[in-house]
Phi, psi and omega in degrees: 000141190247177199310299158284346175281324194276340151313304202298329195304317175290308162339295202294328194251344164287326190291310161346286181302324192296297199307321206264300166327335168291286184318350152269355166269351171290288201316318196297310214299338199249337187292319162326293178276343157260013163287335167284349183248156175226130188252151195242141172291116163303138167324322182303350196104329192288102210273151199233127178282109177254150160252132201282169184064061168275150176275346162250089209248114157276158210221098169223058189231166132266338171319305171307325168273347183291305175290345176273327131003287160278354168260012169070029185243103194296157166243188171233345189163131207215173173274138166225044180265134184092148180307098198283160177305151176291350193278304201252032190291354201296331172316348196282347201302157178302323172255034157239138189276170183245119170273059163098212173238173171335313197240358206193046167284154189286049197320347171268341165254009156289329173304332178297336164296359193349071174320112154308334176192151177226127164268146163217190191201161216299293191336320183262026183327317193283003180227023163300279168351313206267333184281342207286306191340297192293298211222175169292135211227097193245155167258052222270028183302188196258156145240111186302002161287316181220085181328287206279328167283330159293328181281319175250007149278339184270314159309334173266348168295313203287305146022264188316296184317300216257075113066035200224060219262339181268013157242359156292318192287301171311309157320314162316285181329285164355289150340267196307355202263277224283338186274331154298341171262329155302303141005255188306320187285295167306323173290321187283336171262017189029054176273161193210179205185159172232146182235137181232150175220144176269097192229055160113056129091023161218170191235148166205115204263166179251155182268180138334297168278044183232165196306349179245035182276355155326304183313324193254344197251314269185296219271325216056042155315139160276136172269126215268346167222109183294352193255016167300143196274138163289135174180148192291331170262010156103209173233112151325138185217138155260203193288294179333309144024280187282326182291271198315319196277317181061062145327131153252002156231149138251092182275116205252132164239111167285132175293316207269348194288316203262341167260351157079026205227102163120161162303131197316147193277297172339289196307332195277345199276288227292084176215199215276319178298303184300009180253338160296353179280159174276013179258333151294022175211008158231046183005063200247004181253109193277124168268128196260157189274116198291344153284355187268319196272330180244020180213339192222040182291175145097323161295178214268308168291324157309300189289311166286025158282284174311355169274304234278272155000283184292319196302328182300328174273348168251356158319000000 
């Protein structure tokens, strides 16, 4: 072989090699990038393709920051108009930013975050569409309806995204122990009950299929009424209400307590019928702590608050 031809040959076998070496560096990059995605249950049921570990993560659950939290997974930035619950207070620091409120987020300075993922919950339902925009957009909030199959689907999801999945199990595990042992106690004592919320100088009871139904579906309260209308704002009642039903628990959650808006549920309680009743007179109207049952269900340290509670009230 003389000398040019054994040049071209050689060319011919670098570009060879050069074509197949891209191409497997093609072939690696992709095998790469779908080793990176993980797909997830939505609170709706819907599976959502995500990418895992994003590093720009918003946040507008407080549960969900509850839980990230606790898997040691930094965020950037949550609503923090109004008082955050004390469990997620480490948030108040200056360098996670404050997007709006609950109900009233700030879409210009999340777009400024330019966020790898936005969490959200039912509350923003109407501005999911304005989040898809910005970022990849998942809901992984709780249903007080079905607690514990939403509470370790959303944990466990998250679990999967940030890779921190043996501490999404052991939490689970944990939970699910102390609701079960609460369980057995409460069923063997047939205990029953009513859950209410206090808001601007009205009472309104809850169902079974309401944002609190853990006391009854999960904890196994008997619910002292079964004809309560299911609705996310309960059924209006007056004070005769509890003197008729006769409750041996009333577990009270205030609104004005976490909206700063109405007279105190205590203040509101303390009166002549409701002091006549029996669960006010075997001091049984347990005040539950109302940022936590009405802003921040569904998280690892929030549910054992809401465990913490009832155990303390059925002693």
């Amino acid at each position: 072989m003389n000398k040019k031809v054994a040049a071209i040959v050689g060319v011919l076998l670098v570009g060879i090699v050069g074509v197949f070496g891209m191409g497997m560096k093609k072939d690696k990059g992709e095998a790469t990038n779908g080793n990176n995605k993980v797909t997830v249950t939505d609170s709706l049921g819907e599976k959502v393709e995500l990418t895992k570990n994003p590093q720009k993560v918003v946040v507008f659950d407080y549960g969900v920051a509850d839980i990230l939290n606790n898997m040691d997974v930094e965020i950037v930035g949550l609503p923090k108009d109004g008082t955050l619950p004390e469990i997620i207070s480490v948030y108040n620091d200056d360098k996670y930013a404050n997007l709006g409120d609950l109900k009233e987020p700030d879409l210009e300075e999340i777009e400024a975050l330019n966020p790898d993922l936005i969490i959200v919950s039912g509350r923003q339902d109407d501005f999911v569409e304005d989040f898809k925009e910005i970022a990849p957009t998942v809901n992984l909030s709780v249903d007080g309806q079905d607690y514990m199959t939403s509470f370790k689907n959303s944990v466990t999801a998250l679990g999967q995204v940030f890779d921190k999945e043996d501490i999404a199990k052991k939490s689970i595990s944990d939970i699910e122990g102390r609701i079960e042992e609460l369980n057995k106690e409460i069923t063997s004592k047939e205990l029953n009950g009513s859950t209410i919320m206090a808001n601007e100088g009205d009472i309104s009871v809850f169902s079974g299929e309401s944002r609190f139904g853990m006391i009854y579906n999960e904890l196994g309260f008997k619910n002292v009424d079964n004809n309560i209308e299911a609705s996310k704002h309960g059924q209006q009642v007056s004070f005769e209400y509890f003197l008729e039903n006769k409750p041996q628990y009333v577990f009270v959650i205030d609104r004005g307590a976490v909206t700063g808006s109405g007279d105190s549920a205590k203040s509101l309680l303390n009166n002549e019928i409701m002091n006549n009743t029996d669960a006010a007179k075997n001091d049984k109207i347990v005040y539950l702590d109302s940022a936590v049952w009405y802003t921040m269900t569904g998280g690892i340290d929030s549910t054992n608050v809401m465990l913490d509670e009832i155990m303390q009230a059925i002693k």
